[in-house]
Amino acid sequence: MPVDKMVDLSGSQLRRLPLHICSFRELVKLYLSDNNLNHLPPELEQLQNLQILALDFNNFKALPLVVCTLKQLCILYLGNNKLCSLPLELRLLQNLKTLWIESNCLQYLPEVVCELTLLKTLHAGSNALRTLPTQLRCLQELRTIWLSGNLLSEFPTVLLDMPFLEVIDVDRNSIRFFPSLAHLPGLKLVIYDHNPCRNAPKVAKGVRRVGRWSEETPEPRKRSGAVVEIPLDERPSPPPAIKPELEVEPC
């Protein structure tokens, strides 16, 4: 048993988990990132003290159900696999606070995620999400949600009903219009860059925006109800400063 209660086998070109790892029953952290795993042995269930499990950058097409028996898990890394769904048994992980499911094959956010009541951070970027389930509002502990690189054509309305959100990232989607977010009292940061939007989301004072027409760039000018973006080279330059004439003293 490692003294620090951690095993890191990342980048070891593993095709199967060495069974002797499952005998370390006091193990708290297990990193299996960047291997060639597509299944896990049932003996993994013996690691009931495990709090962090990293399975990202592997070849999982489905989440092994044995993972859902590790009820002390707080952080679960599943990014960069080939997952198209998540099992209903995931709801058993009621201590989960951070879930990484980015860069998979998800066309919808599995509703079972909405049953993880202690979840604080959700990384779901680089999938094929078009909408979010309305049940997401049940996650009252959720503070940050990362949705960049999906297929959202509208800003997810369910996020408007989540006043405790602190960070919203919808970078690199297809959102054309942003509703006001000024009513979200907990919001600290909204990232909306690389969308074909015609407006910036309105936010409360002190909230940072990252995207077109944010603090660093002006919002588009409105003309007859239409929004018109003024190219930089067409914006009038300020008039030159007029130098005061010098009084000529008589000789």
mmCIF file of C-alpha atoms in Angstrom:
data_model
loop_
_atom_site.group_PDB
_atom_site.id
_atom_site.type_symbol
_atom_site.label_atom_id
_atom_site.label_comp_id
_atom_site.label_asym_id
_atom_site.label_seq_id
_atom_site.Cartn_x
_atom_site.Cartn_y
_atom_site.Cartn_z
ATOM 1 C CA MET A 1 0.000 0.000 0.000
ATOM 2 C CA PRO A 2 1.530 3.366 -1.029
ATOM 3 C CA VAL A 3 2.236 5.665 1.906
ATOM 4 C CA ASP A 4 0.397 8.580 0.263
ATOM 5 C CA LYS A 5 -2.591 6.359 -0.570
ATOM 6 C CA MET A 6 -2.228 7.222 -4.253
ATOM 7 C CA VAL A 7 -1.417 5.173 -7.343
ATOM 8 C CA ASP A 8 -0.609 6.883 -10.635
ATOM 9 C CA LEU A 9 -0.438 4.592 -13.672
ATOM 10 C CA SER A 10 -1.133 7.317 -16.224
ATOM 11 C CA GLY A 11 0.484 6.874 -19.618
ATOM 12 C CA SER A 12 1.499 3.272 -18.926
ATOM 13 C CA GLN A 13 -0.082 1.812 -22.096
ATOM 14 C CA LEU A 14 -2.293 -0.417 -19.958
ATOM 15 C CA ARG A 15 -4.941 -2.575 -21.604
ATOM 16 C CA ARG A 16 -6.143 -3.963 -18.277
ATOM 17 C CA LEU A 17 -5.831 -2.829 -14.688
ATOM 18 C CA PRO A 18 -3.310 -4.870 -12.671
ATOM 19 C CA LEU A 19 -5.400 -6.805 -10.151
ATOM 20 C CA HIS A 20 -3.021 -6.259 -7.261
ATOM 21 C CA ILE A 21 -4.066 -2.577 -7.279
ATOM 22 C CA CYS A 22 -7.495 -3.660 -6.063
ATOM 23 C CA SER A 23 -5.934 -5.041 -2.879
ATOM 24 C CA PHE A 24 -4.940 -1.526 -1.727
ATOM 25 C CA ARG A 25 -8.175 -1.059 0.165
ATOM 26 C CA GLU A 26 -7.129 2.218 1.779
ATOM 27 C CA LEU A 27 -6.374 3.796 -1.603
ATOM 28 C CA VAL A 28 -7.759 7.334 -1.951
ATOM 29 C CA LYS A 29 -6.522 8.423 -5.400
ATOM 30 C CA LEU A 30 -6.190 6.286 -8.514
ATOM 31 C CA TYR A 31 -4.978 7.825 -11.768
ATOM 32 C CA LEU A 32 -5.375 5.679 -14.892
ATOM 33 C CA SER A 33 -5.353 8.457 -17.499
ATOM 34 C CA ASP A 34 -3.922 8.087 -20.983
ATOM 35 C CA ASN A 35 -3.981 4.310 -21.335
ATOM 36 C CA ASN A 36 -5.813 1.840 -23.596
ATOM 37 C CA LEU A 37 -8.443 0.703 -21.095
ATOM 38 C CA ASN A 38 -11.960 -0.203 -22.187
ATOM 39 C CA HIS A 39 -13.054 -2.209 -19.138
ATOM 40 C CA LEU A 40 -12.296 -2.539 -15.428
ATOM 41 C CA PRO A 41 -12.270 -5.663 -13.228
ATOM 42 C CA PRO A 42 -15.101 -6.241 -10.720
ATOM 43 C CA GLU A 43 -12.453 -6.395 -7.983
ATOM 44 C CA LEU A 44 -12.228 -2.600 -8.204
ATOM 45 C CA GLU A 45 -15.258 -2.551 -5.898
ATOM 46 C CA GLN A 46 -12.894 -3.309 -3.008
ATOM 47 C CA LEU A 47 -11.550 0.255 -3.157
ATOM 48 C CA GLN A 48 -14.319 1.723 -1.047
ATOM 49 C CA ASN A 49 -12.154 4.585 0.239
ATOM 50 C CA LEU A 50 -11.396 5.886 -3.234
ATOM 51 C CA GLN A 51 -12.182 9.598 -3.613
ATOM 52 C CA ILE A 52 -10.499 10.475 -6.928
ATOM 53 C CA LEU A 53 -10.622 8.251 -10.015
ATOM 54 C CA ALA A 54 -9.129 9.363 -13.328
ATOM 55 C CA LEU A 55 -10.186 7.369 -16.388
ATOM 56 C CA ASP A 56 -9.756 10.098 -18.985
ATOM 57 C CA PHE A 57 -7.943 9.548 -22.298
ATOM 58 C CA ASN A 58 -8.858 5.871 -22.606
ATOM 59 C CA ASN A 59 -11.120 3.825 -24.882
ATOM 60 C CA PHE A 60 -14.256 3.409 -22.785
ATOM 61 C CA LYS A 61 -17.439 3.184 -24.851
ATOM 62 C CA ALA A 62 -19.482 2.655 -21.696
ATOM 63 C CA LEU A 63 -18.764 3.471 -18.077
ATOM 64 C CA PRO A 64 -17.964 0.234 -16.213
ATOM 65 C CA LEU A 65 -20.696 -0.298 -13.623
ATOM 66 C CA VAL A 66 -18.122 -1.171 -10.975
ATOM 67 C CA VAL A 67 -17.219 2.530 -10.889
ATOM 68 C CA CYS A 68 -20.710 3.265 -9.586
ATOM 69 C CA THR A 69 -20.054 1.106 -6.523
ATOM 70 C CA LEU A 70 -17.309 3.476 -5.296
ATOM 71 C CA LYS A 71 -19.591 5.604 -3.167
ATOM 72 C CA GLN A 72 -16.892 7.813 -1.648
ATOM 73 C CA LEU A 73 -15.860 9.226 -5.025
ATOM 74 C CA CYS A 74 -15.676 13.028 -5.035
ATOM 75 C CA ILE A 75 -13.944 13.606 -8.372
ATOM 76 C CA LEU A 76 -14.430 11.471 -11.475
ATOM 77 C CA TYR A 77 -12.521 12.081 -14.708
ATOM 78 C CA LEU A 78 -14.154 10.509 -17.773
ATOM 79 C CA GLY A 79 -13.088 12.953 -20.480
ATOM 80 C CA ASN A 80 -11.658 12.001 -23.858
ATOM 81 C CA ASN A 81 -13.291 8.594 -24.157
ATOM 82 C CA LYS A 82 -16.042 7.332 -26.472
ATOM 83 C CA LEU A 83 -19.022 7.550 -24.123
ATOM 84 C CA CYS A 84 -22.444 8.058 -25.696
ATOM 85 C CA SER A 85 -24.370 7.798 -22.431
ATOM 86 C CA LEU A 86 -23.979 7.261 -18.703
ATOM 87 C CA PRO A 87 -25.588 4.456 -16.695
ATOM 88 C CA LEU A 88 -28.436 5.104 -14.288
ATOM 89 C CA GLU A 89 -26.279 3.568 -11.566
ATOM 90 C CA LEU A 90 -24.223 6.772 -11.599
ATOM 91 C CA ARG A 91 -26.868 8.186 -9.229
ATOM 92 C CA LEU A 92 -25.323 6.045 -6.499
ATOM 93 C CA LEU A 93 -22.311 8.378 -6.389
ATOM 94 C CA GLN A 94 -23.963 10.869 -4.093
ATOM 95 C CA ASN A 95 -20.654 12.313 -2.840
ATOM 96 C CA LEU A 96 -19.540 13.313 -6.327
ATOM 97 C CA LYS A 97 -18.618 16.999 -6.515
ATOM 98 C CA THR A 98 -16.686 17.244 -9.791
ATOM 99 C CA LEU A 99 -17.512 15.362 -12.996
ATOM 100 C CA TRP A 100 -15.469 15.565 -16.189
ATOM 101 C CA ILE A 101 -17.235 14.165 -19.263
ATOM 102 C CA GLU A 102 -15.751 16.463 -21.905
ATOM 103 C CA SER A 103 -14.637 15.239 -25.345
ATOM 104 C CA ASN A 104 -16.932 12.244 -25.572
ATOM 105 C CA CYS A 105 -19.785 11.379 -27.948
ATOM 106 C CA LEU A 106 -22.693 12.702 -25.885
ATOM 107 C CA GLN A 107 -25.569 14.101 -27.945
ATOM 108 C CA TYR A 108 -27.517 14.951 -24.809
ATOM 109 C CA LEU A 109 -26.631 15.456 -21.179
ATOM 110 C CA PRO A 110 -27.708 12.261 -19.379
ATOM 111 C CA GLU A 111 -30.481 13.077 -16.911
ATOM 112 C CA VAL A 112 -28.793 10.924 -14.288
ATOM 113 C CA VAL A 113 -26.271 13.750 -13.884
ATOM 114 C CA CYS A 114 -29.129 15.832 -12.477
ATOM 115 C CA GLU A 115 -29.405 13.388 -9.567
ATOM 116 C CA LEU A 116 -25.888 14.089 -8.312
ATOM 117 C CA THR A 117 -27.093 16.535 -5.682
ATOM 118 C CA LEU A 118 -23.665 17.589 -4.345
ATOM 119 C CA LEU A 119 -22.179 18.288 -7.773
ATOM 120 C CA LYS A 120 -20.313 21.608 -7.835
ATOM 121 C CA THR A 121 -18.429 21.463 -11.137
ATOM 122 C CA LEU A 122 -19.527 19.934 -14.436
ATOM 123 C CA HIS A 123 -17.189 19.768 -17.422
ATOM 124 C CA ALA A 124 -19.229 18.759 -20.480
ATOM 125 C CA GLY A 125 -17.447 20.583 -23.292
ATOM 126 C CA SER A 126 -16.546 19.199 -26.721
ATOM 127 C CA ASN A 127 -19.518 16.886 -27.096
ATOM 128 C CA ALA A 128 -22.561 17.234 -29.373
ATOM 129 C CA LEU A 129 -25.025 18.712 -26.879
ATOM 130 C CA ARG A 130 -27.909 20.728 -28.367
ATOM 131 C CA THR A 131 -29.947 21.270 -25.200
ATOM 132 C CA LEU A 132 -29.783 20.755 -21.451
ATOM 133 C CA PRO A 133 -32.417 18.931 -19.376
ATOM 134 C CA THR A 134 -34.708 21.071 -17.250
ATOM 135 C CA GLN A 135 -33.902 18.814 -14.285
ATOM 136 C CA LEU A 136 -30.477 20.453 -14.167
ATOM 137 C CA ARG A 137 -32.004 23.210 -12.018
ATOM 138 C CA CYS A 138 -32.234 20.655 -9.210
ATOM 139 C CA LEU A 139 -28.448 20.848 -8.788
ATOM 140 C CA GLN A 140 -28.468 23.665 -6.254
ATOM 141 C CA GLU A 141 -24.808 23.081 -5.347
ATOM 142 C CA LEU A 142 -23.626 23.491 -8.947
ATOM 143 C CA ARG A 143 -21.317 26.497 -9.245
ATOM 144 C CA THR A 144 -19.468 26.049 -12.540
ATOM 145 C CA ILE A 145 -20.624 24.560 -15.819
ATOM 146 C CA TRP A 146 -18.375 24.220 -18.859
ATOM 147 C CA LEU A 147 -20.197 23.680 -22.172
ATOM 148 C CA SER A 148 -17.726 24.952 -24.776
ATOM 149 C CA GLY A 149 -17.477 23.240 -28.138
ATOM 150 C CA ASN A 150 -20.997 21.822 -28.324
ATOM 151 C CA LEU A 151 -23.914 22.369 -30.736
ATOM 152 C CA LEU A 152 -26.039 24.759 -28.681
ATOM 153 C CA SER A 153 -28.011 27.059 -30.983
ATOM 154 C CA GLU A 154 -29.772 28.802 -28.094
ATOM 155 C CA PHE A 155 -28.618 29.756 -24.645
ATOM 156 C CA PRO A 156 -29.890 26.973 -22.323
ATOM 157 C CA THR A 157 -32.890 28.482 -20.556
ATOM 158 C CA VAL A 158 -32.498 26.178 -17.569
ATOM 159 C CA LEU A 159 -29.346 28.109 -16.611
ATOM 160 C CA LEU A 160 -31.515 31.206 -16.109
ATOM 161 C CA ASP A 161 -33.152 29.421 -13.177
ATOM 162 C CA MET A 162 -29.897 28.583 -11.414
ATOM 163 C CA PRO A 163 -29.076 31.644 -9.284
ATOM 164 C CA PHE A 164 -26.083 30.054 -7.554
ATOM 165 C CA LEU A 165 -24.040 29.532 -10.724
ATOM 166 C CA GLU A 166 -20.706 31.353 -10.607
ATOM 167 C CA VAL A 167 -19.144 30.372 -13.947
ATOM 168 C CA ILE A 168 -20.926 29.696 -17.244
ATOM 169 C CA ASP A 169 -18.852 28.732 -20.277
ATOM 170 C CA VAL A 170 -20.664 28.427 -23.627
ATOM 171 C CA ASP A 171 -17.661 29.272 -25.817
ATOM 172 C CA ARG A 172 -17.574 27.804 -29.344
ATOM 173 C CA ASN A 173 -21.252 27.040 -29.851
ATOM 174 C CA SER A 174 -23.839 28.399 -32.312
ATOM 175 C CA ILE A 175 -25.728 30.811 -30.065
ATOM 176 C CA ARG A 176 -27.040 33.888 -31.907
ATOM 177 C CA PHE A 177 -28.783 35.697 -29.053
ATOM 178 C CA PHE A 178 -28.017 35.950 -25.364
ATOM 179 C CA PRO A 179 -30.678 36.735 -22.767
ATOM 180 C CA SER A 180 -29.879 38.916 -19.800
ATOM 181 C CA LEU A 181 -27.963 37.226 -16.994
ATOM 182 C CA ALA A 182 -28.105 40.268 -14.734
ATOM 183 C CA HIS A 183 -30.552 38.551 -12.378
ATOM 184 C CA LEU A 184 -28.106 35.783 -11.416
ATOM 185 C CA PRO A 185 -26.710 37.001 -8.073
ATOM 186 C CA GLY A 186 -23.884 34.464 -7.815
ATOM 187 C CA LEU A 187 -22.492 34.897 -11.337
ATOM 188 C CA LYS A 188 -18.818 35.899 -11.524
ATOM 189 C CA LEU A 189 -17.752 34.897 -15.042
ATOM 190 C CA VAL A 190 -19.499 34.163 -18.334
ATOM 191 C CA ILE A 191 -17.515 32.998 -21.379
ATOM 192 C CA TYR A 192 -19.432 33.284 -24.665
ATOM 193 C CA ASP A 193 -16.704 33.855 -27.253
ATOM 194 C CA HIS A 194 -16.752 32.225 -30.718
ATOM 195 C CA ASN A 195 -20.535 32.284 -31.129
ATOM 196 C CA PRO A 196 -22.329 33.970 -34.077
ATOM 197 C CA CYS A 197 -24.090 36.242 -31.591
ATOM 198 C CA ARG A 198 -25.429 39.720 -32.289
ATOM 199 C CA ASN A 199 -25.350 40.862 -28.682
ATOM 200 C CA ALA A 200 -23.466 40.368 -25.466
ATOM 201 C CA PRO A 201 -25.255 38.950 -22.421
ATOM 202 C CA LYS A 202 -26.146 41.648 -19.925
ATOM 203 C CA VAL A 203 -24.620 40.968 -16.529
ATOM 204 C CA ALA A 204 -24.639 42.591 -13.122
ATOM 205 C CA LYS A 205 -21.894 44.969 -12.066
ATOM 206 C CA GLY A 206 -18.634 43.203 -11.291
ATOM 207 C CA VAL A 207 -19.335 40.149 -13.447
ATOM 208 C CA ARG A 208 -16.607 39.448 -15.989
ATOM 209 C CA ARG A 209 -17.561 38.699 -19.582
ATOM 210 C CA VAL A 210 -15.257 37.051 -22.131
ATOM 211 C CA GLY A 211 -16.435 37.435 -25.711
ATOM 212 C CA ARG A 212 -17.466 39.966 -28.329
ATOM 213 C CA TRP A 213 -18.547 43.337 -26.972
ATOM 214 C CA SER A 214 -17.363 42.502 -23.478
ATOM 215 C CA GLU A 215 -15.564 44.966 -21.255
ATOM 216 C CA GLU A 216 -12.698 45.294 -23.710
ATOM 217 C CA THR A 217 -14.774 45.887 -26.860
ATOM 218 C CA PRO A 218 -17.829 48.099 -27.517
ATOM 219 C CA GLU A 219 -21.292 46.689 -28.027
ATOM 220 C CA PRO A 220 -22.791 47.024 -31.531
ATOM 221 C CA ARG A 221 -24.649 50.248 -32.354
ATOM 222 C CA LYS A 222 -28.413 50.013 -32.729
ATOM 223 C CA ARG A 223 -30.033 51.644 -35.744
ATOM 224 C CA SER A 224 -33.790 51.590 -36.312
ATOM 225 C CA GLY A 225 -34.207 48.586 -34.087
ATOM 226 C CA ALA A 226 -31.497 46.628 -35.882
ATOM 227 C CA VAL A 227 -28.114 45.800 -34.507
ATOM 228 C CA VAL A 228 -25.267 46.982 -36.660
ATOM 229 C CA GLU A 229 -21.676 46.107 -35.993
ATOM 230 C CA ILE A 230 -19.301 48.890 -36.927
ATOM 231 C CA PRO A 231 -16.002 47.659 -38.388
ATOM 232 C CA LEU A 232 -12.928 49.141 -36.837
ATOM 233 C CA ASP A 233 -11.788 50.742 -40.092
ATOM 234 C CA GLU A 234 -15.155 52.502 -40.491
ATOM 235 C CA ARG A 235 -15.332 53.992 -37.038
ATOM 236 C CA PRO A 236 -14.763 57.757 -37.115
ATOM 237 C CA SER A 237 -11.486 58.854 -35.673
ATOM 238 C CA PRO A 238 -11.539 61.589 -33.054
ATOM 239 C CA PRO A 239 -10.990 65.123 -34.376
ATOM 240 C CA PRO A 240 -7.398 66.290 -34.195
ATOM 241 C CA ALA A 241 -6.538 68.368 -31.198
ATOM 242 C CA ILE A 242 -6.423 72.102 -32.010
ATOM 243 C CA LYS A 243 -3.263 73.672 -30.811
ATOM 244 C CA PRO A 244 -3.747 77.118 -29.260
ATOM 245 C CA GLU A 245 -2.224 79.977 -31.259
ATOM 246 C CA LEU A 246 0.811 81.495 -29.666
ATOM 247 C CA GLU A 247 0.737 85.192 -28.937
ATOM 248 C CA VAL A 248 3.506 86.998 -30.768
ATOM 249 C CA GLU A 249 5.223 89.463 -28.541
ATOM 250 C CA PRO A 250 5.974 92.812 -30.215
ATOM 251 C CA CYS A 251 9.582 93.547 -31.064
#
